[in-house]
Short mmCIF file of N, CA and C in Angstrom, two decimals:
data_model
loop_
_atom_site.label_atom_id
_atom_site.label_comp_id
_atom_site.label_asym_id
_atom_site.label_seq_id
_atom_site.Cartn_x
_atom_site.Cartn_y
_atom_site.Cartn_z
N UNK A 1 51.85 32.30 32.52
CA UNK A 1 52.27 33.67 32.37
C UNK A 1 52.59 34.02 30.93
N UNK A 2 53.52 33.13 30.04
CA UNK A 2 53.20 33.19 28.76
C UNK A 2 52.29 34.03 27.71
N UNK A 3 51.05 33.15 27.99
CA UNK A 3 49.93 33.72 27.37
C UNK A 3 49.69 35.53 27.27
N UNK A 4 50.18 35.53 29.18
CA UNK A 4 49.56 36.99 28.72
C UNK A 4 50.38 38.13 29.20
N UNK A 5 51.56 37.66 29.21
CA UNK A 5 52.44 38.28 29.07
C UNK A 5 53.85 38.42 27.95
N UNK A 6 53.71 36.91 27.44
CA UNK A 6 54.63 36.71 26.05
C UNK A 6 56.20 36.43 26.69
N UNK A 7 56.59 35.70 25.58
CA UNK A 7 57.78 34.67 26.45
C UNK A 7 59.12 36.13 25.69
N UNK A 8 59.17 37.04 25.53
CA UNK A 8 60.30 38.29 24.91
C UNK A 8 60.31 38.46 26.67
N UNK A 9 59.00 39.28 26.50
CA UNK A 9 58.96 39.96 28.34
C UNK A 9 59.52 39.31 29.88
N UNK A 10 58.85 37.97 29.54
CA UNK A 10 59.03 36.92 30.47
C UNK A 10 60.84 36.85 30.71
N UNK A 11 61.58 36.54 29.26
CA UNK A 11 62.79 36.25 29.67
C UNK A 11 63.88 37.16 29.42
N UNK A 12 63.12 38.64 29.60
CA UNK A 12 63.83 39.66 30.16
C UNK A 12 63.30 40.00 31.28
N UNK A 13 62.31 39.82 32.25
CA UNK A 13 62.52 39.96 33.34
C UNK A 13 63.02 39.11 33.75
N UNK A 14 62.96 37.57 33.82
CA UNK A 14 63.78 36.45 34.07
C UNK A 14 65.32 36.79 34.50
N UNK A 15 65.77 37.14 33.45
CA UNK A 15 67.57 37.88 33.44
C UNK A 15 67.51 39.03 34.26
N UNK A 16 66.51 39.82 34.31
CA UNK A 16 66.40 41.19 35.00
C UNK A 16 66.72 40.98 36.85
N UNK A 17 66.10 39.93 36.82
CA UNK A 17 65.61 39.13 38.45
C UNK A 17 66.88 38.23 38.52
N UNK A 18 67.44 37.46 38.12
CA UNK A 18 68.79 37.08 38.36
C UNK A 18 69.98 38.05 38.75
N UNK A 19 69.83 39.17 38.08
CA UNK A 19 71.35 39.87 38.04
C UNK A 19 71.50 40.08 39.57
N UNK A 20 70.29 40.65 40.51
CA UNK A 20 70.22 40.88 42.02
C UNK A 20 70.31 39.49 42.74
N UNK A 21 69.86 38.62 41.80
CA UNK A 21 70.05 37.27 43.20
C UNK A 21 71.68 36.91 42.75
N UNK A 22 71.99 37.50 42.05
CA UNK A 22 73.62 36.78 41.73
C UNK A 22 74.00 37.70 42.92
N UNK A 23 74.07 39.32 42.66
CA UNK A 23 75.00 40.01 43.59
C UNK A 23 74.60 40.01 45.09
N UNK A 24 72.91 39.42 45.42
CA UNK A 24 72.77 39.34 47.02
C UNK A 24 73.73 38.09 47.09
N UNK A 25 73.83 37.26 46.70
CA UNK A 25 74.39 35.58 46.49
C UNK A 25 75.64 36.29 46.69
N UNK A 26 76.67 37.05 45.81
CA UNK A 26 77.98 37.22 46.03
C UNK A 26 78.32 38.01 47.47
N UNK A 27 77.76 39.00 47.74
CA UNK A 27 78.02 39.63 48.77
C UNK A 27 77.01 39.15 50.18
N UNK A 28 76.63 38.28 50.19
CA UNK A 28 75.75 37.92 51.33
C UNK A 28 76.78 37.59 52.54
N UNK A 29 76.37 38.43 53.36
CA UNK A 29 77.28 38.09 54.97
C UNK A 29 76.23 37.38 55.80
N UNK A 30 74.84 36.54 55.30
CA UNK A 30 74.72 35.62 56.55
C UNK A 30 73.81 34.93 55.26
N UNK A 31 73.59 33.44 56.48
CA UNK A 31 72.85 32.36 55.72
C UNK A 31 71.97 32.86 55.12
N UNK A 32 71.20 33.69 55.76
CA UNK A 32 69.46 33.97 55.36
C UNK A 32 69.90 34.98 54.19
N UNK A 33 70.95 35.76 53.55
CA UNK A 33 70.95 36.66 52.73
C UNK A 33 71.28 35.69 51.76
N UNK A 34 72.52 34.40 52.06
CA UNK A 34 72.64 33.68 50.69
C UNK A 34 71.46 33.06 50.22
N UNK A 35 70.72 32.35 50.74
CA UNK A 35 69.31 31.81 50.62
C UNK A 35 68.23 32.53 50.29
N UNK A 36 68.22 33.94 50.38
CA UNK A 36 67.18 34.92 49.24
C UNK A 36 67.79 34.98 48.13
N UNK A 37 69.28 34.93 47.96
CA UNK A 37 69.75 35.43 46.65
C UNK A 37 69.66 34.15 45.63
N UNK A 38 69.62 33.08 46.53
CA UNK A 38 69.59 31.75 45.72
C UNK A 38 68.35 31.61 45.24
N UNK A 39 67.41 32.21 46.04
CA UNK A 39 65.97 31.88 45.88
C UNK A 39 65.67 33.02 44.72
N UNK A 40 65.64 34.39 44.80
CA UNK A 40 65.78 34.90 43.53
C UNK A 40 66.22 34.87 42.50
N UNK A 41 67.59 34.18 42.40
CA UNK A 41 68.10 33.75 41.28
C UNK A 41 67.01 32.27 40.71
N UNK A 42 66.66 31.43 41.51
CA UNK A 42 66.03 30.70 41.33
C UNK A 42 64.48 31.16 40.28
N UNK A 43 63.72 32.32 40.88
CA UNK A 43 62.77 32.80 40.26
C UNK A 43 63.27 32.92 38.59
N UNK A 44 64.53 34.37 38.38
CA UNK A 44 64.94 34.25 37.31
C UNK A 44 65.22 33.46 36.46
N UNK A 45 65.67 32.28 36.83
CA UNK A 45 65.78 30.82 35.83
C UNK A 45 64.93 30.36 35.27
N UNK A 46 63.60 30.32 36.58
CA UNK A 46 62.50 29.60 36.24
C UNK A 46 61.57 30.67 35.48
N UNK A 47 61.59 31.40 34.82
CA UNK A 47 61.47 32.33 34.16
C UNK A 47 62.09 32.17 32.78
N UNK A 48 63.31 32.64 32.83
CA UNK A 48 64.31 33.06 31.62
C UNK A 48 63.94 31.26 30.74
N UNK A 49 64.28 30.53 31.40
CA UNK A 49 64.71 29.33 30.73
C UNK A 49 63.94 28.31 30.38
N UNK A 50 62.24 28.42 30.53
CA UNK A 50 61.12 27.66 29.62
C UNK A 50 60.97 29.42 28.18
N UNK A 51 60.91 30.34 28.82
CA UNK A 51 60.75 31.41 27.58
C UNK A 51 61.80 31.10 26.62
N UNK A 52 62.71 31.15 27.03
CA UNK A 52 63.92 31.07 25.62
C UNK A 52 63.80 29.78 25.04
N UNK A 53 63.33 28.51 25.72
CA UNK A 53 62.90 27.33 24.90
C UNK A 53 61.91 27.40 24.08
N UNK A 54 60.76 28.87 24.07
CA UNK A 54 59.36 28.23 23.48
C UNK A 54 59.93 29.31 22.62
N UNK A 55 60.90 30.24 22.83
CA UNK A 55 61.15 31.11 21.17
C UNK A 55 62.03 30.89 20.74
N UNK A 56 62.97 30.06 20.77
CA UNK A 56 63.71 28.73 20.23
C UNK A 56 62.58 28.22 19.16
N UNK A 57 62.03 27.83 19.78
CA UNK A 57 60.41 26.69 18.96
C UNK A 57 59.85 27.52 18.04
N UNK A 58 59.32 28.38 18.72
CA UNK A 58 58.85 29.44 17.99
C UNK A 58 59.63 29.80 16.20
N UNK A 59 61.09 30.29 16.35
CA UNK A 59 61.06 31.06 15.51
C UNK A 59 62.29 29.89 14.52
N UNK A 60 62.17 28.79 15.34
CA UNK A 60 62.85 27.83 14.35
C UNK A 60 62.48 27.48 13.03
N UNK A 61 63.09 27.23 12.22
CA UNK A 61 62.37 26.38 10.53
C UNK A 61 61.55 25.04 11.36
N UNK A 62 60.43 24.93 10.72
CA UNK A 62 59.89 23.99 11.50
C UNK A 62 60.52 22.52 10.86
N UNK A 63 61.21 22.57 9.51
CA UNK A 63 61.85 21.21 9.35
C UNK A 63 63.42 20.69 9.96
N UNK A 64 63.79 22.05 10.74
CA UNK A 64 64.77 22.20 11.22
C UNK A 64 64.89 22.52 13.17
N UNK A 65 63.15 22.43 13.67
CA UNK A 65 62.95 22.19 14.72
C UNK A 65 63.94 21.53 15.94
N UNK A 66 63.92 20.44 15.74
CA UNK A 66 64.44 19.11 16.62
C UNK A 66 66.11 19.38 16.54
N UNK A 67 66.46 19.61 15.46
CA UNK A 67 67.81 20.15 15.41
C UNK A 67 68.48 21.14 16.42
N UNK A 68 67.91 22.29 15.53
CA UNK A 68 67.76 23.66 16.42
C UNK A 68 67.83 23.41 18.42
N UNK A 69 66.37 23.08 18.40
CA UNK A 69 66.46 22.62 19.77
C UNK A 69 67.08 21.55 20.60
N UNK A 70 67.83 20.46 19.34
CA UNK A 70 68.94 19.55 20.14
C UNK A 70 70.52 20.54 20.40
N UNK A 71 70.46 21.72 19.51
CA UNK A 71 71.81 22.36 19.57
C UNK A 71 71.60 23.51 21.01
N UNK A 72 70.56 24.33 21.21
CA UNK A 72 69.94 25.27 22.03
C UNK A 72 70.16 23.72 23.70
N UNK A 73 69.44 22.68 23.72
CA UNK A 73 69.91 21.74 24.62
C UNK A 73 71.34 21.82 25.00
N UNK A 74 72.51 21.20 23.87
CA UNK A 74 73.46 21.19 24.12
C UNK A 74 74.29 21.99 24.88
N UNK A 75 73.76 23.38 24.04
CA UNK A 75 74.59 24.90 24.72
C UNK A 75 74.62 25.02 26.17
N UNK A 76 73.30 25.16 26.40
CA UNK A 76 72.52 24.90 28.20
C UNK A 76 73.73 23.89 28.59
N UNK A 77 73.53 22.91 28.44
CA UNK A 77 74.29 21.86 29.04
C UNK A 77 76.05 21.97 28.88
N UNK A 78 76.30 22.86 28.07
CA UNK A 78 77.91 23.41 28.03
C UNK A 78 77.91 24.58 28.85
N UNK A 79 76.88 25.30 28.80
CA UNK A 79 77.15 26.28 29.53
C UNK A 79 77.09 25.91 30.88
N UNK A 80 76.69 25.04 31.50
CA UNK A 80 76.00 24.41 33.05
C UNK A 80 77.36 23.23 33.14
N UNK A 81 78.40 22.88 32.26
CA UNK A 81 79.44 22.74 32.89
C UNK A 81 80.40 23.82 32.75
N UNK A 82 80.73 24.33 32.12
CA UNK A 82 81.59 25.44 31.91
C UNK A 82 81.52 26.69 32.99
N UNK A 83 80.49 26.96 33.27
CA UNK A 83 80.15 27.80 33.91
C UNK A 83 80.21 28.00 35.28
N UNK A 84 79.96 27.03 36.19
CA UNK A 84 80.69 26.75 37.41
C UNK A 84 82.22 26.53 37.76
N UNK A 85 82.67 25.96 35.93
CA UNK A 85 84.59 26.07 36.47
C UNK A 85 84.95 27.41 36.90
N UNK A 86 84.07 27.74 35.79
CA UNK A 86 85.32 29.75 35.47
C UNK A 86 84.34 29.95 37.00
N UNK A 87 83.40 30.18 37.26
CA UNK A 87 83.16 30.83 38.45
C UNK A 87 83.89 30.05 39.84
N UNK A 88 83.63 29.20 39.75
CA UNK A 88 84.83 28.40 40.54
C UNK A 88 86.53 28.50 40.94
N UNK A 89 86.55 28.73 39.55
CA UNK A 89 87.89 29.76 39.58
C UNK A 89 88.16 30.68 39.99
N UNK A 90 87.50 32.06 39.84
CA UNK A 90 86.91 33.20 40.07
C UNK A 90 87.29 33.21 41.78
N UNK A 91 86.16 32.42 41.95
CA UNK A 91 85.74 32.13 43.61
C UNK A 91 86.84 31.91 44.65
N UNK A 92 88.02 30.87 44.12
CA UNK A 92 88.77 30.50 44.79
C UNK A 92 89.62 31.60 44.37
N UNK A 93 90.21 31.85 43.24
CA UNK A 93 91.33 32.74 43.28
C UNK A 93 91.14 33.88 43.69
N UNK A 94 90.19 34.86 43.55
CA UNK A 94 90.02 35.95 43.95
C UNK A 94 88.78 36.23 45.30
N UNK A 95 87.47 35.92 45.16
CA UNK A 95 86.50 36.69 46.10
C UNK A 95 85.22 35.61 45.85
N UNK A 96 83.95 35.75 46.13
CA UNK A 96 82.80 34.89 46.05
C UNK A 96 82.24 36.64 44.91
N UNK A 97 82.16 37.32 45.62
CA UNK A 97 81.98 38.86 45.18
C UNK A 97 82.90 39.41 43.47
N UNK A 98 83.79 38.73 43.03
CA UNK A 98 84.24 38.56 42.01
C UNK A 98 83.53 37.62 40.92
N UNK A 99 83.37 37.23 41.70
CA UNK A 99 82.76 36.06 40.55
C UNK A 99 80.85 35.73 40.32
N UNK A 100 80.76 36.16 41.11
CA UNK A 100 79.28 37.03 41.28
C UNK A 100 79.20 38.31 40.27
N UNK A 101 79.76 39.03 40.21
CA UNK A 101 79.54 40.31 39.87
C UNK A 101 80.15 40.16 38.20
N UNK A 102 81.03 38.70 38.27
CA UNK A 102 81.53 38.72 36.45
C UNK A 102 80.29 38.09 35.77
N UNK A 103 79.34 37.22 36.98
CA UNK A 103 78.29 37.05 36.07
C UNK A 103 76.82 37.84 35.94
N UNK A 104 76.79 38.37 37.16
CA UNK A 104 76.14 39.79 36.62
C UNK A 104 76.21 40.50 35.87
N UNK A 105 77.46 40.96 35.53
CA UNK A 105 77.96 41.55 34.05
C UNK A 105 77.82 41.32 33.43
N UNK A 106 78.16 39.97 32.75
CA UNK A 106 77.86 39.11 31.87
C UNK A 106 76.34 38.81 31.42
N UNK A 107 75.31 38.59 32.53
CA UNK A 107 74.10 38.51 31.59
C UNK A 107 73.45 39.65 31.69
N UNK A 108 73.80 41.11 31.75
CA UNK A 108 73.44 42.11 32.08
C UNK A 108 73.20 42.71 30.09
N UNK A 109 73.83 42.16 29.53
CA UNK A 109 74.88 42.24 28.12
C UNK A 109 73.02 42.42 27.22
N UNK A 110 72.51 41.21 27.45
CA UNK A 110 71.17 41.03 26.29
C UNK A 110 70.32 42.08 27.32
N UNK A 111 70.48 42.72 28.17
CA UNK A 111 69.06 44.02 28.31
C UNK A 111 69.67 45.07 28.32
N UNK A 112 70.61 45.46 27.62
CA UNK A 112 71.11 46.50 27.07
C UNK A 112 70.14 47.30 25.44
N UNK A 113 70.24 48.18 25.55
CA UNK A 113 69.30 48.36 24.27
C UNK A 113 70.64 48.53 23.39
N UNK A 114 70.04 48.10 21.86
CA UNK A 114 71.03 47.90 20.76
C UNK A 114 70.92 49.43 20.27
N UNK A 115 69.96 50.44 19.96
CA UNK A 115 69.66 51.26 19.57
C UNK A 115 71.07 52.73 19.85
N UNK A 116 71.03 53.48 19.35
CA UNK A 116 71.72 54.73 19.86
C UNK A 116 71.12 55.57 20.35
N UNK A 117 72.08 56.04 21.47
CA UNK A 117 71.15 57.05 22.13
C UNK A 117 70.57 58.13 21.55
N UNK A 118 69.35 58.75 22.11
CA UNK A 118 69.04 60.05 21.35
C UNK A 118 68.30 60.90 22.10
N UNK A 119 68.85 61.89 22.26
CA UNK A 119 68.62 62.92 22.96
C UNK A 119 68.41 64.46 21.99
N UNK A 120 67.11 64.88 22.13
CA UNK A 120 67.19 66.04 21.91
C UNK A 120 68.24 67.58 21.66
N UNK A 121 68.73 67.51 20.90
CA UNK A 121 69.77 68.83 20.87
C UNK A 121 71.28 68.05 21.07
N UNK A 122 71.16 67.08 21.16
CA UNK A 122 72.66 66.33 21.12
C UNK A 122 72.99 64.97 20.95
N UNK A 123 73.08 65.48 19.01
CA UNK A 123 73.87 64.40 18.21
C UNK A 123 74.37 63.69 18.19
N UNK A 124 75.34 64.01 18.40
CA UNK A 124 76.85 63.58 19.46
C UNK A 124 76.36 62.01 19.84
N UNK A 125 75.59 62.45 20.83
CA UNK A 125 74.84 61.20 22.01
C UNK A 125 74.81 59.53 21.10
N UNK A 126 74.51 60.37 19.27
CA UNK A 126 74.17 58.97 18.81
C UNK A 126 74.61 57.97 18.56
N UNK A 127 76.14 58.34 18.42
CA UNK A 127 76.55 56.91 18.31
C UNK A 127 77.43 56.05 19.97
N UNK A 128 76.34 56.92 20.85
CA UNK A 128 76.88 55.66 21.87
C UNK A 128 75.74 54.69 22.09
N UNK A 129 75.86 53.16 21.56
CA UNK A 129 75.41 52.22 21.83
C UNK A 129 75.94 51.53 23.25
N UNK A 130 74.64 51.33 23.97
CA UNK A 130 74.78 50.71 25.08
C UNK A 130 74.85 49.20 25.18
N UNK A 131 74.59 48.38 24.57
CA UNK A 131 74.95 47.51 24.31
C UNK A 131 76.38 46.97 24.11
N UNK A 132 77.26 47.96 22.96
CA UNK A 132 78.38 47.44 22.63
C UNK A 132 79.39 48.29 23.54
N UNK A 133 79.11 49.29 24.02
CA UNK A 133 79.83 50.29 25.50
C UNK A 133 79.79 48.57 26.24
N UNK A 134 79.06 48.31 27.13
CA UNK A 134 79.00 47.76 28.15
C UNK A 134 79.66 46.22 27.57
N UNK A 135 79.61 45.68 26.39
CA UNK A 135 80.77 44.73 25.80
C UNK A 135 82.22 45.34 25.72
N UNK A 136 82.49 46.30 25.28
CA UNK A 136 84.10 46.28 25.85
C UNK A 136 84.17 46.47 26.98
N UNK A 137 83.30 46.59 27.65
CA UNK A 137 83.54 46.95 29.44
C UNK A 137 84.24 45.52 29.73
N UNK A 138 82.87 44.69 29.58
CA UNK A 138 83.42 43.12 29.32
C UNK A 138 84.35 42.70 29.05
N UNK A 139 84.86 43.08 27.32
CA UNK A 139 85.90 42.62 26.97
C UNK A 139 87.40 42.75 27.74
N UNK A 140 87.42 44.22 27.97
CA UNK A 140 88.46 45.02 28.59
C UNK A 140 88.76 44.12 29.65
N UNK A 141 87.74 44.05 30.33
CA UNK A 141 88.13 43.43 31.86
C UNK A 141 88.51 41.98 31.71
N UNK A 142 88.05 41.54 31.01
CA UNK A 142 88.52 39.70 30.63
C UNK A 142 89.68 40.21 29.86
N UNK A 143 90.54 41.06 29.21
CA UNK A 143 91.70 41.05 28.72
C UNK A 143 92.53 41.32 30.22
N UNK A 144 92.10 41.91 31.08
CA UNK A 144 92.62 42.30 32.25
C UNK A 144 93.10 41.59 33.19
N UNK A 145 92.04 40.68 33.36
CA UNK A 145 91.91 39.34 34.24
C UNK A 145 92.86 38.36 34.02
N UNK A 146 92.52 37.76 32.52
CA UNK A 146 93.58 37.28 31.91
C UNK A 146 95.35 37.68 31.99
N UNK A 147 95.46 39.06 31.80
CA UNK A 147 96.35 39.16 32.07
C UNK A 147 97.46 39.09 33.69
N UNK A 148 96.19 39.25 34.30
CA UNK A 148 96.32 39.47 35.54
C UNK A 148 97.11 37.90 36.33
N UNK A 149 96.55 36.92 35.83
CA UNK A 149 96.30 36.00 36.09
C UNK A 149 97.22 34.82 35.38
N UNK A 150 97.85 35.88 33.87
CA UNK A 150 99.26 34.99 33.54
C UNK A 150 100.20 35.70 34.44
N UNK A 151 100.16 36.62 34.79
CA UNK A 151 101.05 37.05 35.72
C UNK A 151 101.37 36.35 37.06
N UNK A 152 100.04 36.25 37.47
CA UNK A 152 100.18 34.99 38.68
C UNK A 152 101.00 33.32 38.49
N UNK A 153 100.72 33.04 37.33
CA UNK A 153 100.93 31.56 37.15
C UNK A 153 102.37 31.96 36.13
N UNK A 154 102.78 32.59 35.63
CA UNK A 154 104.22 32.86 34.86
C UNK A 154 104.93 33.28 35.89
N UNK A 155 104.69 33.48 37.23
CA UNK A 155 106.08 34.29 38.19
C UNK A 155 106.40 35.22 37.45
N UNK A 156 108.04 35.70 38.49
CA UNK A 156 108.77 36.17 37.95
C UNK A 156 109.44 36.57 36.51
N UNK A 157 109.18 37.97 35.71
CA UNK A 157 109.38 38.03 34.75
C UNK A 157 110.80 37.57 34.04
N UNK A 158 110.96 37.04 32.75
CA UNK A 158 111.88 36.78 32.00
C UNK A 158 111.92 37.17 30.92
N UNK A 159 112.88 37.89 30.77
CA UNK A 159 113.48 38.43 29.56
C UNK A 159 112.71 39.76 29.01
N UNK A 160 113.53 40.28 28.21
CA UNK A 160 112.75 41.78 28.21
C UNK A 160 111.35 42.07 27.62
N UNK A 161 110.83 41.16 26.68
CA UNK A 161 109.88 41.04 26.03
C UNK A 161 108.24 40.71 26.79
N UNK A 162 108.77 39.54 27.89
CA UNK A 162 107.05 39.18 28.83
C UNK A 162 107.21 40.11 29.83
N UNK A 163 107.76 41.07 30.13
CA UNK A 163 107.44 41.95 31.46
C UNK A 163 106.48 42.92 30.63
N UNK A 164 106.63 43.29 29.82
CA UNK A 164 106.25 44.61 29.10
C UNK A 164 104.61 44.37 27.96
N UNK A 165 104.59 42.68 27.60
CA UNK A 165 103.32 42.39 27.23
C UNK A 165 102.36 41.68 28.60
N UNK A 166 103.52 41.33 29.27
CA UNK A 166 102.17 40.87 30.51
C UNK A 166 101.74 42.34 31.00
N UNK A 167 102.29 43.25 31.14
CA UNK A 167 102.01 44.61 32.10
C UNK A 167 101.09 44.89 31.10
N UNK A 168 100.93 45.23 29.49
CA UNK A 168 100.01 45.86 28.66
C UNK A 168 99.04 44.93 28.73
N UNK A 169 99.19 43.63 29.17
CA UNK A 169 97.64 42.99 29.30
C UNK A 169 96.82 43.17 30.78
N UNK A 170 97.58 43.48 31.41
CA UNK A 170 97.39 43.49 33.22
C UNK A 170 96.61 44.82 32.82
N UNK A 171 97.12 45.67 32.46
CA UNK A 171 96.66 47.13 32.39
C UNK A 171 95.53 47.53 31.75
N UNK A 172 95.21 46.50 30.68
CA UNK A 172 94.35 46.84 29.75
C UNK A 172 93.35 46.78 30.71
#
């Protein structure tokens, strides 16, 4: 598929095709719905993740190749433990549907266009980037969570100072 379609395209539909097998996967109420969403997510991987290796290759210094691609290895392999804790976490503390949908969000981030909008007859429009909109969405909500979540594990407030920064982080 490569060839004649090019590994840019490939591993944005790749990510495109995951974001739905994550949220059939989170919200699935029977076997056969978790098992399409696994299986679509499955497509997306097998997609996203030989493309991002060959433009890795691609656009590396070629004396700096083997490097490059021992560090691009590593990441994968941090991200593939890391990544099941926090969703794991997610999962147990809150919903299957929580933690589904934080990683939908999350790789939703690179098919955002970087560009500003532009619309005919309104200016205005241009400096909303969709890309960095939909990162504080992100951010916001991981300040939220976080907060949410020292609240759970700190109990009961003490003293006048953590009621009033845990609530401005809960809130954020």
């Amino acid at each position: 598929l490569a060839p004649r379609y090019g590994e840019v395209r490939l591993a944005t539909a790749g990510l495109a095709i995951i974001i739905p097998g994550l949220l059939l996967t989170g919200f699935a109420r029977s076997v056969g719905m978790l098992y399409f969403g696994v299986f679509v997510m499955a497509i997306g991987a097998a997609t996203v993740i030989p493309s991002l290796r060959a433009l890795v290759s691609r656009y590396a210094p070629t004396e700096r190749q083997g490097e490059v691609l021992g560090v691009f290895a590593s990441l994968g392999s941090l991200a593939r433990a890391a990544g099941p804790l926090v969703a794991g976490a997610l999962y147990w503390r809150f919903s299957s549907e929580v933690a589904y949908c934080a990683g939908a969000a999350i790789i939703i981030l690179p098919l955002l266009p970087t560009e500003p909008i532009s619309v005919a007859g309104m200016p205005f429009l241009e400096v909303l980037r969709p890309r960095k909109i939909w990162l504080i969405v992100v951010l916001v909500s991981g300040i939220g969570l976080t907060g949410y979540v020292a609240a759970k594990l700190l109990g009961p407030p003490q003293g006048p100072a953590l009621p009033g920064l845990r609530r401005g982080l809960a809130s954020a």
